[in-house]
Amino acid sequence: MHYGYTLMSEEHGPVELVRIAQEAEDRGFELLVQSDHFHPWVPEQQHSPNCWVTLGAVAQATTSIALRTFVTCPFLRYHPAIVAQQAATLACLSDGRFTLGVGAGERLNEHVVGRGWPPVDVRHEMLGESLDVISMLWSGGYQSYRGAHITLEDARLFDLPEDPISIAIAVSGPESLEIALAHADELIATEPVPALIGEFRAAKGAAAGACTQLPVVWAPTADAALETAHRMFRWSRLGWKVQAELPNPVNFDAAAQTVRPEDLADTIAHGPDVETYVQAVQRMADAGFDRLAFVQVGEDQAGFMRFWTDELQPALRDVG
């Protein structure tokens, strides 16, 4: 298992995210993932800086840690040509440390440009076409494309990295897995999905990567941790079919009104007991993931960093 840290852009401003990235590298994390949001999830979070600008700064402020988006929707808010250009530039700035993580998006971020919010089957079609465009542009030369949803007109990227950029695709079911099998070097999921990971590796090879996130709340007491989880992460109980469809933080706040702190006790590793975290990581390892990025929910990033160095990292040596 390779361990990473999440730059939670919904909870921290860009300057703080760069500082967190530097500390994560200093403390031995192997990868950094950053959410690509226009809005935060709930009103308490109060941040959402531009992912690409922030990762460009992180690339210059770090030296060896791997970087990735987790995840970018490469259509609606963006055109895939712009995503291809941004990813290529970031790969150059980071000396090849960047992986492009993509998915079918959330209305929370994509509706802001006024192009509507298509149903999921159409979004999957748009994702597949977008990945065709990105691959074409990364291959060099002038390219054009006419799809059902995406058009590219006589475009060329002039700054490309020496080595190919890896693509990781968020998978939640058979439809998104089909896209990943066609386009991805690596699978992304936020839930244990051993069957999907197994099918992906059967097609891509046993060494194909599978990356996940693990939300956690380190705090001196379990009660304090649950309070933070409820204040900042209660939206996570709504499930993906709700999370992908709501347009603004106020809507998530309203939808999560019935979620209680105790409802999060079994879904987020929390508090001071290291064994709770080890068990949560082991569940992800058992599902087949080989890369895991922690999400320390809330303001106390420094507390989790100390906990990682002093207790959690040593306790995880035999996991996986």
Coordinates of C-alpha atoms in Angstrom, one line a residue:
M1 CA 0.0 0.0 0.0
H2 CA 1.3 3.4 -1.0
Y3 CA 0.0 6.2 1.3
G4 CA -1.0 9.7 0.3
Y5 CA -2.7 12.8 1.6
T6 CA -5.6 14.8 0.3
L7 CA -5.4 18.5 -0.3
M8 CA -9.0 19.1 0.7
S9 CA -9.6 22.3 -1.2
E10 CA -13.1 22.7 0.1
E11 CA -11.7 23.2 3.6
H12 CA -8.5 25.2 3.0
G13 CA -7.3 28.2 1.0
P14 CA -4.6 27.9 -1.6
V15 CA -1.7 29.2 0.5
E16 CA -2.6 26.7 3.3
L17 CA -2.9 23.9 0.8
V18 CA 0.7 24.5 -0.5
R19 CA 1.9 24.4 3.1
I20 CA 0.1 21.2 3.8
A21 CA 1.6 19.7 0.7
Q22 CA 5.1 20.5 1.8
E23 CA 4.5 19.0 5.2
A24 CA 3.0 15.8 3.7
E25 CA 6.1 15.3 1.6
D26 CA 8.4 16.0 4.6
R27 CA 6.5 13.4 6.6
G28 CA 6.9 10.6 4.1
F29 CA 3.6 10.5 2.2
E30 CA 4.1 9.3 -1.4
L31 CA 1.2 11.0 -3.2
L32 CA -1.0 14.1 -3.0
V33 CA -4.5 14.2 -4.4
Q34 CA -6.6 17.4 -4.8
S35 CA -10.3 17.7 -5.4
D36 CA -11.2 19.9 -8.4
H37 CA -14.3 21.8 -7.1
F38 CA -15.9 25.1 -7.9
H39 CA -18.0 25.0 -4.7
P40 CA -17.5 23.4 -1.3
W41 CA -19.9 20.7 -0.1
V42 CA -21.5 22.5 2.8
P43 CA -21.5 26.1 4.0
E44 CA -19.1 25.4 6.9
Q45 CA -16.2 24.6 4.5
Q46 CA -15.9 28.1 3.0
H47 CA -13.1 27.4 0.5
S48 CA -12.7 26.2 -3.1
P49 CA -9.6 27.6 -4.8
N50 CA -8.7 26.6 -8.4
C51 CA -7.2 23.1 -8.4
W52 CA -4.9 23.6 -11.3
V53 CA -3.3 26.8 -10.1
T54 CA -2.8 25.3 -6.7
L55 CA -1.2 22.1 -8.0
G56 CA 1.1 24.2 -10.1
A57 CA 2.3 25.9 -7.0
V58 CA 2.5 22.6 -5.2
A59 CA 4.6 21.2 -8.1
Q60 CA 7.2 24.0 -7.5
A61 CA 7.1 23.7 -3.7
T62 CA 7.7 20.0 -3.6
T63 CA 10.4 17.7 -5.1
S64 CA 9.4 14.1 -5.3
I65 CA 5.8 13.5 -4.1
A66 CA 3.3 12.3 -6.8
L67 CA 0.4 14.6 -7.7
R68 CA -3.0 13.9 -9.1
T69 CA -6.5 15.4 -9.5
F70 CA -9.2 13.5 -7.6
V71 CA -11.1 14.0 -9.7
T72 CA -11.6 16.4 -12.7
C73 CA -14.7 16.3 -14.8
P74 CA -13.2 17.0 -18.3
F75 CA -16.4 18.4 -19.9
L76 CA -19.1 21.1 -19.2
R77 CA -17.1 23.4 -16.8
Y78 CA -14.0 22.6 -18.9
H79 CA -13.5 21.7 -22.5
P80 CA -11.3 18.5 -22.7
A81 CA -8.7 20.5 -24.8
I82 CA -8.2 22.8 -21.8
V83 CA -7.9 19.8 -19.4
A84 CA -5.3 18.2 -21.8
Q85 CA -3.3 21.4 -21.8
Q86 CA -3.5 21.9 -18.1
A87 CA -2.4 18.3 -17.4
A88 CA 0.5 18.5 -19.9
T89 CA 1.7 21.8 -18.3
L90 CA 1.5 20.4 -14.8
A91 CA 3.3 17.2 -15.9
C92 CA 6.1 19.4 -17.2
L93 CA 6.2 21.6 -14.1
S94 CA 6.4 18.5 -11.8
D95 CA 8.9 16.5 -13.8
G96 CA 6.4 13.8 -14.7
R97 CA 4.9 13.4 -11.2
F98 CA 1.3 14.1 -12.3
T99 CA -1.5 11.7 -12.9
L100 CA -4.8 13.0 -14.4
G101 CA -7.7 11.6 -12.4
V102 CA -11.1 12.1 -14.1
G103 CA -14.7 11.2 -13.5
A104 CA -18.3 12.0 -14.7
G105 CA -18.6 15.0 -12.3
E106 CA -21.0 16.5 -9.9
R107 CA -23.7 19.0 -10.5
L108 CA -22.3 21.0 -7.5
N109 CA -19.4 22.1 -9.7
E110 CA -20.4 21.7 -13.3
H111 CA -23.7 23.5 -13.5
V112 CA -22.1 26.9 -12.9
V113 CA -21.4 27.5 -16.6
G114 CA -25.1 27.3 -17.5
R115 CA -24.9 24.2 -19.8
G116 CA -27.3 22.1 -17.8
W117 CA -26.7 18.8 -16.0
P118 CA -27.1 15.8 -18.3
P119 CA -28.3 12.4 -17.0
V120 CA -25.6 9.9 -16.0
D121 CA -25.6 7.9 -19.3
V122 CA -25.0 11.0 -21.3
R123 CA -22.2 12.1 -18.9
H124 CA -20.5 8.8 -19.5
E125 CA -20.7 9.3 -23.2
M126 CA -19.2 12.8 -22.7
L127 CA -16.5 11.4 -20.5
G128 CA -15.5 8.8 -23.1
E129 CA -15.4 11.4 -25.9
S130 CA -13.4 13.8 -23.7
L131 CA -10.8 11.1 -23.1
D132 CA -10.6 10.5 -26.8
V133 CA -9.8 14.2 -27.3
I134 CA -7.3 14.3 -24.5
S135 CA -5.4 11.3 -25.8
M136 CA -5.3 12.7 -29.3
L137 CA -3.9 16.0 -28.2
W138 CA -1.3 14.2 -26.0
S139 CA -0.1 12.2 -29.1
G140 CA 1.1 15.5 -30.7
G141 CA 0.4 17.3 -33.9
Y142 CA -2.8 19.1 -35.0
Q143 CA -6.0 17.3 -34.1
S144 CA -9.7 17.6 -34.9
Y145 CA -12.6 15.6 -33.5
R146 CA -16.4 15.4 -34.2
G147 CA -18.3 13.5 -31.6
A148 CA -21.9 13.5 -30.5
H149 CA -21.1 15.8 -27.6
I150 CA -17.5 17.1 -28.0
T151 CA -15.9 19.0 -30.9
L152 CA -12.2 19.8 -31.3
E153 CA -11.1 22.2 -34.1
D154 CA -7.6 22.0 -35.5
A155 CA -5.8 22.1 -32.1
R156 CA -2.2 21.2 -31.0
L157 CA -0.4 21.2 -27.7
F158 CA 3.0 22.7 -28.0
D159 CA 4.3 21.8 -24.5
L160 CA 4.2 18.1 -23.7
P161 CA 6.1 16.1 -21.1
E162 CA 8.8 13.7 -22.1
D163 CA 6.9 10.7 -20.7
P164 CA 3.2 9.8 -21.2
I165 CA 0.8 11.1 -18.6
S166 CA -1.1 8.4 -16.7
I167 CA -4.9 8.5 -16.5
A168 CA -6.9 7.3 -13.6
I169 CA -10.7 7.0 -13.9
A170 CA -13.3 7.1 -11.1
V171 CA -15.4 3.9 -11.2
S172 CA -18.6 3.1 -9.4
G173 CA -20.3 0.5 -11.6
P174 CA -20.2 -1.4 -14.9
E175 CA -20.7 1.7 -17.1
S176 CA -17.8 3.6 -15.7
L177 CA -15.7 0.5 -15.5
E178 CA -16.2 0.1 -19.3
I179 CA -14.7 3.6 -19.8
A180 CA -11.8 2.8 -17.5
L181 CA -11.1 -0.4 -19.4
A182 CA -10.9 1.6 -22.6
H183 CA -8.9 4.6 -21.4
A184 CA -7.4 4.2 -17.9
D185 CA -4.0 3.2 -16.5
E186 CA -5.4 3.2 -13.0
L187 CA -8.8 2.8 -11.3
I188 CA -10.2 5.2 -8.7
A189 CA -13.0 4.4 -6.3
T190 CA -14.1 5.8 -2.9
E191 CA -15.9 2.6 -1.8
P192 CA -14.5 -1.0 -1.5
V193 CA -15.3 -2.5 -4.9
P194 CA -13.3 -5.7 -5.1
A195 CA -15.2 -7.1 -8.1
L196 CA -14.6 -4.0 -10.2
I197 CA -10.9 -3.9 -9.2
G198 CA -10.6 -7.5 -10.0
E199 CA -12.1 -7.1 -13.4
F200 CA -10.0 -4.0 -14.1
R201 CA -6.8 -5.9 -13.2
A202 CA -7.8 -9.0 -15.2
A203 CA -7.9 -6.8 -18.3
K204 CA -5.0 -4.4 -17.5
G205 CA -2.6 -6.7 -15.7
A206 CA -2.1 -7.5 -12.0
A207 CA 0.1 -4.5 -11.5
A208 CA -2.6 -2.0 -12.5
G209 CA -3.1 0.6 -9.8
A210 CA -6.3 1.1 -7.8
C211 CA -6.5 4.3 -5.7
T212 CA -8.9 5.4 -3.0
Q213 CA -9.5 8.0 -0.3
L214 CA -10.1 7.4 3.4
P215 CA -11.9 10.2 5.3
V216 CA -10.6 10.3 8.9
V217 CA -10.9 12.7 11.8
W218 CA -8.0 12.6 14.3
A219 CA -8.8 14.4 17.6
P220 CA -7.9 14.0 21.2
T221 CA -11.3 12.4 22.0
A222 CA -13.8 10.4 19.9
D223 CA -16.6 12.8 20.8
A224 CA -14.6 15.8 19.5
A225 CA -13.8 14.0 16.3
L226 CA -17.4 13.1 15.7
E227 CA -18.4 16.7 16.2
T228 CA -15.9 17.8 13.6
A229 CA -17.0 15.0 11.2
H230 CA -20.7 16.1 11.6
R231 CA -19.9 19.8 11.1
M232 CA -17.7 19.4 8.0
F233 CA -18.5 16.0 6.5
R234 CA -22.1 15.1 7.2
W235 CA -22.9 15.3 3.5
S236 CA -20.9 12.1 3.0
R237 CA -23.9 10.1 4.4
L238 CA -26.1 11.1 1.5
G239 CA -24.7 8.6 -1.0
W240 CA -23.4 9.1 -4.5
K241 CA -26.8 9.3 -6.2
V242 CA -27.6 12.4 -4.1
Q243 CA -24.1 13.8 -4.1
A244 CA -23.9 14.0 -7.9
E245 CA -27.2 15.8 -8.3
L246 CA -27.4 18.7 -5.8
P247 CA -26.3 22.1 -7.1
N248 CA -25.1 24.1 -4.1
P249 CA -23.7 23.9 -0.5
V250 CA -27.1 25.1 0.9
N251 CA -28.8 22.1 -0.8
F252 CA -26.3 19.7 0.8
D253 CA -26.9 21.4 4.1
A254 CA -30.7 20.9 3.7
A255 CA -30.4 17.3 2.6
A256 CA -28.2 16.4 5.5
Q257 CA -30.4 18.0 8.2
T258 CA -31.3 14.5 9.6
V259 CA -27.8 13.2 9.8
R260 CA -26.6 13.0 13.4
P261 CA -23.0 12.8 14.7
E262 CA -23.5 9.2 15.7
D263 CA -24.5 8.3 12.2
L264 CA -21.0 8.9 11.1
A265 CA -19.3 6.7 13.8
D266 CA -19.1 3.6 11.7
T267 CA -18.2 5.3 8.4
I268 CA -15.3 7.6 9.4
A269 CA -12.3 6.5 11.4
H270 CA -12.0 9.0 14.2
G271 CA -10.6 9.8 17.6
P272 CA -7.2 8.9 19.1
D273 CA -7.3 5.1 18.8
V274 CA -4.8 4.0 16.1
E275 CA -6.4 0.6 15.7
T276 CA -9.5 2.1 14.3
Y277 CA -7.5 3.6 11.5
V278 CA -5.6 0.4 10.9
Q279 CA -8.8 -1.6 10.5
A280 CA -10.2 1.0 8.1
V281 CA -7.1 0.8 5.9
Q282 CA -7.1 -2.9 6.1
R283 CA -10.6 -3.0 4.7
M284 CA -9.4 -1.0 1.7
A285 CA -6.4 -3.2 1.2
D286 CA -8.6 -6.3 1.3
A287 CA -10.7 -4.8 -1.4
G288 CA -7.6 -4.6 -3.7
F289 CA -6.6 -0.9 -3.4
D290 CA -2.8 -0.3 -3.5
R291 CA -2.9 3.5 -3.1
L292 CA -4.8 5.3 -0.3
A293 CA -5.0 9.0 0.4
F294 CA -6.1 10.1 3.8
V295 CA -8.6 12.9 4.2
Q296 CA -8.1 14.6 7.5
V297 CA -11.5 16.3 8.0
G298 CA -11.5 19.6 9.7
E299 CA -9.0 22.3 10.8
D300 CA -6.5 20.2 12.7
Q301 CA -4.2 19.1 10.0
A302 CA -1.2 19.4 12.3
G303 CA -2.7 17.0 14.8
F304 CA -3.2 14.3 12.2
M305 CA 0.3 14.9 10.8
R306 CA 1.8 14.2 14.3
F307 CA -0.4 11.2 14.7
W308 CA 0.7 9.8 11.4
T309 CA 4.4 10.1 12.2
D310 CA 4.2 8.9 15.8
E311 CA 1.6 6.2 15.7
L312 CA -0.3 5.5 12.4
Q313 CA 2.6 5.1 10.0
P314 CA 4.4 2.6 12.2
A315 CA 1.2 0.7 12.8
L316 CA 0.5 0.3 9.1
R317 CA 3.7 -1.4 8.2
D318 CA 2.1 -4.9 7.9
V319 CA -1.2 -3.7 6.2
G320 CA -1.8 -4.9 2.6

